[in-house]
């Protein structure tokens, strides 16, 4: 067993070696390099649009902050209008952050742009030639391309963000900072790449910045919508419960559940169609609908005819019916609603969760024919230790089979992982770096849209490398 003292030493060595390796290629001046700082004095100005995006504004401030922290030199931030009217000293460098009038004049630059429901337009460019350095990307909607461009440059200059907050930073000291000529373009493999944990005070903001520094996106899943537990309640016709109890799910004891729809009643389906259409008319990009936590179901005769009876939770001999899958009923309900809504609103999206007794992929003819369904796959009983390709773990093999099938049915499936041993103890030390380094390439191969994981604020439980490897992959 690794002792705590040894872990601290190994972590410090990791930080030192990473910083030293980054600095090794930055000493001396070579041909084809742009100078930002020489001998502690600024040799460049940062240029933003007269009306920059929020990301470009934040990226400019961040670049100036870290260059000053590295060298003591503060680069001035000017607008593209000022830059066009000003005469700079010979050899002065311009750092163009975000799209601007100056980047618009550069033929073939092709800064990533656009935004669709598939969220595949995110990306950035670092272009350095002569005395101009372009750091720009797609800043539309949830995208943070320009910030990623600055973070990538700082990473190449030796800056590291191992933990949230200033405590977790490594910023090398350099009196001369140069950037080699390059043309670098990057796009993420996963539109959704995030995790959440409980926070207090300034922890949430520091964690958000850490994610962006390591090129995760804390907003993309929420841009489309996250089907949190009980979100279905905001769509339920509560005022119809007394008048039309048959619209609501029938419990096993023959009472009605006011918070769960009967998934086959035509009038309840019509109500949901109109509610989702109302979302579309209001300009809402997607409707996120998740049932209550646990295993809600409807025991009415019509719903029971649809049910597969498959034991989706693994095994429960005491109450097999309670935990049997309702994927057939639930996704029949969601699919019917989506088909009707898309007749009038062809781009409207529904986001729902394949969770608990709904995680088994359904077998429904014509399922998701519009391609407007987003699935949050959350297989809560799955193993949190082993990788999908571990031959000794039947739980992960089973989860992998379900995930592959979901990805065949839907091109927008993101995974809600449980990154701690929640069924044992939240204080159990469970490093998962090797699991994650194997799983992320696998889910890319299967066609997953990404992941939004549930973590604990205590990073020592899973280990700092777990977060770093997940972010960098």
Coordinates of C-alpha atoms in Angstrom, one line a residue, residues 80-460:
X80 CA -8.5 46.2 -33.1
X81 CA -9.6 49.8 -33.8
X82 CA -6.7 51.2 -31.7
X83 CA -4.2 48.7 -33.2
X84 CA -5.1 49.8 -36.8
X85 CA -4.4 53.5 -35.9
X86 CA -1.3 53.0 -33.7
X87 CA 2.3 52.8 -34.9
X88 CA 4.1 50.1 -33.0
X89 CA 7.9 49.9 -32.6
X90 CA 9.8 47.9 -35.1
X91 CA 9.7 44.1 -34.3
X92 CA 6.7 44.6 -32.0
X93 CA 4.4 41.6 -31.8
X94 CA 0.6 41.5 -31.9
X95 CA -1.3 38.8 -30.1
X96 CA -4.8 38.7 -31.7
X97 CA -7.2 37.1 -29.2
X98 CA -10.6 36.1 -30.6
X99 CA -12.1 37.1 -34.0
X100 CA -11.6 40.7 -34.9
X101 CA -11.2 43.1 -37.8
X102 CA -7.5 42.1 -38.0
X103 CA -8.2 38.3 -38.2
X104 CA -11.0 38.9 -40.7
X105 CA -8.3 40.2 -43.1
X106 CA -6.1 37.1 -42.8
X107 CA -6.9 34.8 -45.8
X108 CA -7.4 31.1 -45.0
X109 CA -7.4 31.5 -41.2
X110 CA -10.8 29.8 -40.9
X111 CA -11.5 30.2 -37.2
X112 CA -14.0 27.6 -36.1
X113 CA -17.6 28.9 -36.0
X114 CA -21.2 27.8 -36.0
X115 CA -23.6 26.1 -33.6
X116 CA -26.0 23.2 -34.2
X117 CA -27.8 20.8 -32.0
X118 CA -25.1 18.2 -32.6
X119 CA -22.5 20.4 -30.8
X120 CA -19.7 19.4 -33.2
X121 CA -18.4 22.9 -34.2
X122 CA -16.3 23.5 -31.1
X123 CA -12.6 24.1 -31.7
X124 CA -9.7 26.6 -31.8
X125 CA -6.7 27.7 -33.7
X126 CA -3.2 28.9 -32.8
X127 CA -1.5 30.6 -35.7
X128 CA 1.9 32.2 -35.4
X129 CA 3.8 33.8 -38.2
X130 CA 6.0 36.8 -38.5
X131 CA 5.0 39.3 -35.7
X132 CA 1.4 38.1 -35.4
X133 CA 0.1 35.4 -33.0
X134 CA -3.6 34.4 -33.4
X135 CA -5.4 32.7 -30.5
X136 CA -9.0 32.3 -31.4
X137 CA -11.8 29.8 -31.5
X138 CA -15.5 29.2 -31.6
X139 CA -17.2 31.2 -28.8
X140 CA -20.8 30.6 -29.8
X141 CA -23.3 29.2 -27.3
X142 CA -21.5 27.0 -24.7
X143 CA -18.2 26.9 -26.7
X144 CA -15.0 28.4 -25.2
X145 CA -12.7 28.1 -28.1
X146 CA -10.8 31.3 -27.6
X147 CA -10.1 30.5 -23.9
X148 CA -8.9 27.0 -24.9
X149 CA -6.5 28.6 -27.4
X150 CA -4.9 30.7 -24.7
X151 CA -4.8 27.8 -22.3
X152 CA -3.1 25.6 -24.9
X153 CA -0.5 28.3 -25.5
X154 CA 0.2 28.7 -21.8
X155 CA 0.5 24.9 -21.4
X156 CA 3.1 24.9 -24.1
X157 CA 4.9 27.7 -22.2
X158 CA 5.1 25.4 -19.1
X159 CA 2.0 26.5 -17.1
X160 CA 0.2 23.6 -15.4
X161 CA -3.1 23.5 -13.5
X162 CA -3.0 20.3 -11.3
X163 CA -5.6 21.4 -8.8
X164 CA -8.2 24.1 -8.7
X165 CA -7.1 27.5 -7.3
X166 CA -3.7 29.1 -7.2
X167 CA -2.4 26.4 -4.9
X168 CA -2.6 23.9 -7.7
X169 CA -0.8 26.0 -10.3
X170 CA 2.7 25.6 -11.6
X171 CA 4.0 28.8 -13.3
X172 CA 7.6 28.8 -14.5
X173 CA 9.7 31.9 -14.1
X174 CA 11.0 33.2 -17.5
X175 CA 12.4 36.7 -18.3
X176 CA 12.2 36.0 -22.0
X177 CA 9.1 34.4 -23.5
X178 CA 9.0 33.4 -27.2
X179 CA 6.5 31.4 -29.3
X180 CA 7.6 29.3 -32.2
X181 CA 5.9 29.6 -35.6
X182 CA 3.0 27.2 -35.9
X183 CA -0.4 26.5 -37.2
X184 CA -2.3 24.3 -34.7
X185 CA -6.0 23.4 -35.0
X186 CA -7.8 21.3 -32.4
X187 CA -11.4 20.1 -32.0
X188 CA -12.7 18.0 -29.1
X189 CA -13.7 14.3 -29.6
X190 CA -16.6 14.8 -27.1
X191 CA -19.0 17.7 -27.1
X192 CA -19.9 16.8 -23.4
X193 CA -16.9 16.5 -21.1
X194 CA -17.6 17.5 -17.5
X195 CA -18.1 16.4 -13.9
X196 CA -19.7 17.9 -10.9
X197 CA -19.1 17.8 -7.2
X198 CA -20.5 19.6 -4.1
X199 CA -18.7 22.9 -3.4
X200 CA -18.8 25.8 -1.0
X201 CA -17.4 29.3 -1.0
X202 CA -15.2 30.0 -4.0
X203 CA -14.7 26.3 -4.7
X204 CA -17.2 26.2 -7.6
X205 CA -15.6 29.1 -9.5
X206 CA -12.1 27.7 -9.0
X207 CA -13.2 24.3 -10.2
X208 CA -14.9 25.8 -13.2
X209 CA -11.7 27.6 -14.2
X210 CA -9.7 24.4 -13.7
X211 CA -12.0 22.6 -16.1
X212 CA -11.5 25.3 -18.8
X213 CA -7.8 25.4 -18.2
X214 CA -7.7 21.7 -18.9
X215 CA -10.2 22.1 -21.8
X216 CA -13.2 20.5 -20.3
X217 CA -16.5 22.2 -20.9
X218 CA -18.7 22.9 -17.9
X219 CA -21.6 24.2 -20.0
X220 CA -22.2 22.0 -23.0
X221 CA -24.5 19.4 -21.4
X222 CA -26.5 22.1 -19.7
X223 CA -26.8 24.0 -22.9
X224 CA -28.9 21.2 -24.3
X225 CA -30.4 20.2 -21.0
X226 CA -29.8 17.7 -18.2
X227 CA -32.8 15.5 -17.2
X228 CA -32.3 15.7 -13.5
X229 CA -34.4 13.5 -11.2
X230 CA -38.0 14.6 -11.0
X231 CA -37.8 17.1 -13.9
X232 CA -40.8 15.3 -15.3
X233 CA -42.9 16.9 -12.5
X234 CA -42.7 20.3 -14.2
X235 CA -44.4 18.8 -17.3
X236 CA -47.1 16.9 -15.3
X237 CA -50.7 18.3 -15.4
X238 CA -51.2 18.5 -11.7
X239 CA -54.5 20.3 -12.1
X240 CA -55.9 17.2 -13.8
X241 CA -55.1 14.6 -11.1
X242 CA -58.5 14.7 -9.5
X243 CA -60.5 14.9 -12.7
X244 CA -58.4 12.4 -14.7
X245 CA -56.5 10.0 -12.4
X246 CA -56.3 7.5 -15.3
X247 CA -53.7 9.8 -16.9
X248 CA -51.3 9.1 -14.0
X249 CA -49.2 6.0 -13.3
X250 CA -51.0 3.3 -11.4
X251 CA -49.1 2.1 -8.3
X252 CA -48.9 -1.6 -7.3
X253 CA -51.4 -0.9 -4.6
X254 CA -53.9 0.5 -7.2
X255 CA -53.4 4.1 -6.0
X256 CA -52.2 6.7 -8.5
X257 CA -48.8 8.5 -8.6
X258 CA -49.3 12.2 -9.2
X259 CA -45.6 12.6 -10.3
X260 CA -45.4 9.9 -12.9
X261 CA -47.4 9.7 -16.2
X262 CA -49.2 6.7 -17.4
X263 CA -46.9 6.1 -20.4
X264 CA -49.6 4.7 -22.7
X265 CA -52.6 6.9 -22.0
X266 CA -53.3 9.0 -25.1
X267 CA -54.5 12.0 -23.3
X268 CA -51.4 12.2 -21.1
X269 CA -49.3 11.8 -24.3
X270 CA -51.2 14.7 -25.9
X271 CA -50.6 16.9 -22.9
X272 CA -46.9 16.3 -23.0
X273 CA -46.8 17.0 -26.8
X274 CA -48.4 20.4 -26.1
X275 CA -46.0 21.1 -23.2
X276 CA -42.9 20.3 -25.4
X277 CA -44.4 22.4 -28.2
X278 CA -44.7 25.2 -25.7
X279 CA -41.0 24.9 -25.0
X280 CA -40.3 25.2 -28.7
X281 CA -42.4 28.2 -29.1
X282 CA -40.7 29.9 -26.2
X283 CA -37.3 29.3 -27.9
X284 CA -36.2 26.6 -25.5
X285 CA -33.6 24.5 -27.3
X286 CA -34.6 21.2 -25.7
X287 CA -37.0 19.7 -23.2
X288 CA -35.3 17.7 -20.4
X289 CA -37.6 15.1 -18.9
X290 CA -36.4 12.7 -16.1
X291 CA -38.6 10.6 -13.9
X292 CA -38.3 10.6 -10.1
X293 CA -35.3 8.8 -8.6
X294 CA -35.7 5.1 -7.8
X295 CA -37.8 2.8 -9.9
X296 CA -41.2 4.5 -10.7
X297 CA -43.5 2.5 -13.0
X298 CA -47.1 2.2 -14.1
X299 CA -48.9 -1.1 -13.4
X300 CA -51.9 -0.4 -15.6
X301 CA -52.8 -3.1 -18.1
X302 CA -51.8 -1.1 -21.1
X303 CA -48.3 -0.3 -19.8
X304 CA -47.8 -3.8 -18.5
X305 CA -48.5 -5.2 -22.0
X306 CA -45.5 -3.2 -23.3
X307 CA -43.0 -4.0 -20.5
X308 CA -40.2 -6.4 -21.3
X309 CA -40.0 -7.7 -17.8
X310 CA -36.2 -7.7 -18.1
X311 CA -34.4 -7.3 -14.8
X312 CA -32.4 -4.2 -15.6
X313 CA -30.9 -3.7 -12.2
X314 CA -29.0 -7.0 -12.0
X315 CA -31.1 -9.1 -9.5
X316 CA -33.7 -8.6 -6.9
X317 CA -35.5 -11.8 -5.9
X318 CA -37.5 -10.0 -3.1
X319 CA -39.3 -7.6 -5.5
X320 CA -38.5 -8.6 -9.1
X321 CA -41.4 -6.7 -10.6
X322 CA -40.6 -3.4 -8.8
X323 CA -37.1 -3.3 -10.4
X324 CA -37.9 -4.8 -13.8
X325 CA -37.0 -2.5 -16.7
X326 CA -39.6 0.0 -17.9
X327 CA -37.5 1.0 -20.9
X328 CA -40.1 -0.2 -23.4
X329 CA -42.9 1.8 -21.8
X330 CA -40.9 5.0 -21.0
X331 CA -39.2 5.3 -24.4
X332 CA -42.5 4.4 -26.2
X333 CA -43.9 7.4 -24.4
X334 CA -40.9 9.7 -25.2
X335 CA -40.6 8.6 -28.8
X336 CA -44.3 9.2 -29.4
X337 CA -44.1 12.7 -28.0
X338 CA -40.9 13.5 -30.0
X339 CA -42.4 12.2 -33.3
X340 CA -45.5 14.4 -32.8
X341 CA -43.6 17.5 -31.8
X342 CA -41.2 17.2 -34.7
X343 CA -44.0 17.3 -37.2
X344 CA -44.4 21.0 -36.3
X345 CA -40.9 21.7 -34.8
X346 CA -38.5 19.5 -36.7
X347 CA -35.4 20.6 -34.7
X348 CA -36.9 20.4 -31.2
X349 CA -34.9 18.0 -29.0
X350 CA -35.9 15.9 -26.0
X351 CA -33.3 14.9 -23.4
X352 CA -34.1 12.0 -21.1
X353 CA -32.2 9.6 -18.9
X354 CA -31.5 5.9 -19.4
X355 CA -31.2 5.5 -15.6
X356 CA -32.3 3.0 -12.9
X357 CA -35.1 0.9 -14.4
X358 CA -34.8 2.8 -17.8
X359 CA -31.1 2.1 -18.6
X360 CA -31.7 -1.0 -20.8
X361 CA -31.9 0.1 -24.5
X362 CA -35.4 -0.3 -25.9
X363 CA -36.4 -2.3 -28.9
X364 CA -38.9 0.0 -30.7
X365 CA -39.5 0.1 -34.4
X366 CA -38.8 3.6 -35.8
X367 CA -37.1 4.7 -32.6
X368 CA -35.5 8.1 -32.7
X369 CA -36.1 8.5 -36.5
X370 CA -35.7 12.3 -36.3
X371 CA -32.3 12.0 -34.5
X372 CA -33.5 14.6 -32.0
X373 CA -33.2 12.4 -28.9
X374 CA -30.4 12.9 -26.3
X375 CA -29.8 10.2 -23.8
X376 CA -28.1 10.5 -20.4
X377 CA -26.9 6.9 -19.8
X378 CA -26.5 6.3 -16.0
X379 CA -26.1 2.7 -15.1
X380 CA -26.0 3.1 -11.4
X381 CA -25.3 -0.5 -10.4
X382 CA -22.2 -0.7 -12.6
X383 CA -18.7 -1.3 -11.3
X384 CA -16.8 1.9 -10.5
X385 CA -13.3 0.3 -10.5
X386 CA -12.8 -1.7 -13.7
X387 CA -12.6 -0.7 -17.4
X388 CA -15.0 -1.8 -20.1
X389 CA -12.4 -4.2 -21.5
X390 CA -11.6 -6.0 -18.2
X391 CA -12.4 -9.6 -18.9
X392 CA -12.9 -10.4 -15.2
X393 CA -15.7 -7.8 -14.6
X394 CA -19.2 -9.0 -15.8
X395 CA -20.7 -5.7 -14.6
X396 CA -18.6 -3.6 -17.0
X397 CA -19.1 -6.1 -19.8
X398 CA -22.8 -5.8 -19.4
X399 CA -22.7 -2.0 -19.1
X400 CA -20.6 -1.9 -22.3
X401 CA -23.1 -4.0 -24.2
X402 CA -25.9 -1.6 -23.2
X403 CA -23.9 1.5 -24.0
X404 CA -22.9 0.2 -27.4
X405 CA -26.6 -0.5 -28.2
X406 CA -27.6 3.0 -27.0
X407 CA -25.0 4.5 -29.3
X408 CA -26.4 2.5 -32.2
X409 CA -29.9 3.9 -31.5
X410 CA -28.9 7.5 -30.8
X411 CA -26.0 9.7 -31.9
X412 CA -26.2 11.9 -28.8
X413 CA -25.5 9.6 -25.8
X414 CA -23.5 10.9 -22.9
X415 CA -22.5 8.9 -19.9
X416 CA -23.2 9.8 -16.3
X417 CA -20.5 8.0 -14.5
X418 CA -20.3 7.4 -10.7
X419 CA -16.7 8.0 -9.9
X420 CA -16.5 6.8 -6.4
X421 CA -17.4 3.5 -4.7
X422 CA -20.8 4.8 -3.6
X423 CA -22.2 1.4 -2.7
X424 CA -19.3 0.7 -0.3
X425 CA -18.3 4.0 1.3
X426 CA -17.7 7.5 0.1
X427 CA -14.5 7.5 2.1
X428 CA -13.0 4.5 0.2
X429 CA -9.7 5.4 -1.6
X430 CA -10.4 4.4 -5.2
X431 CA -7.9 5.6 -7.7
X432 CA -9.3 5.3 -11.2
X433 CA -6.7 6.7 -13.5
X434 CA -6.1 3.3 -15.3
X435 CA -9.9 2.7 -15.7
X436 CA -10.4 6.1 -17.2
X437 CA -7.4 6.0 -19.6
X438 CA -8.8 2.8 -21.0
X439 CA -12.5 3.7 -21.0
X440 CA -12.3 7.1 -22.8
X441 CA -10.8 5.7 -26.1
X442 CA -13.3 2.9 -25.9
X443 CA -16.4 5.1 -25.6
X444 CA -15.0 7.3 -28.4
X445 CA -14.9 4.2 -30.6
X446 CA -18.4 3.3 -29.7
X447 CA -19.6 6.8 -30.7
X448 CA -20.6 8.3 -27.3
X449 CA -21.2 12.0 -27.1
X450 CA -19.1 12.4 -23.9
X451 CA -19.6 12.3 -20.2
X452 CA -20.8 14.3 -17.2
X453 CA -19.6 12.4 -14.1
X454 CA -20.6 12.6 -10.5
X455 CA -17.5 13.1 -8.2
X456 CA -16.7 13.9 -4.6
X457 CA -15.1 17.2 -3.6
X458 CA -12.4 15.2 -1.8
X459 CA -9.9 14.7 -4.7
X460 CA -7.7 12.4 -2.6

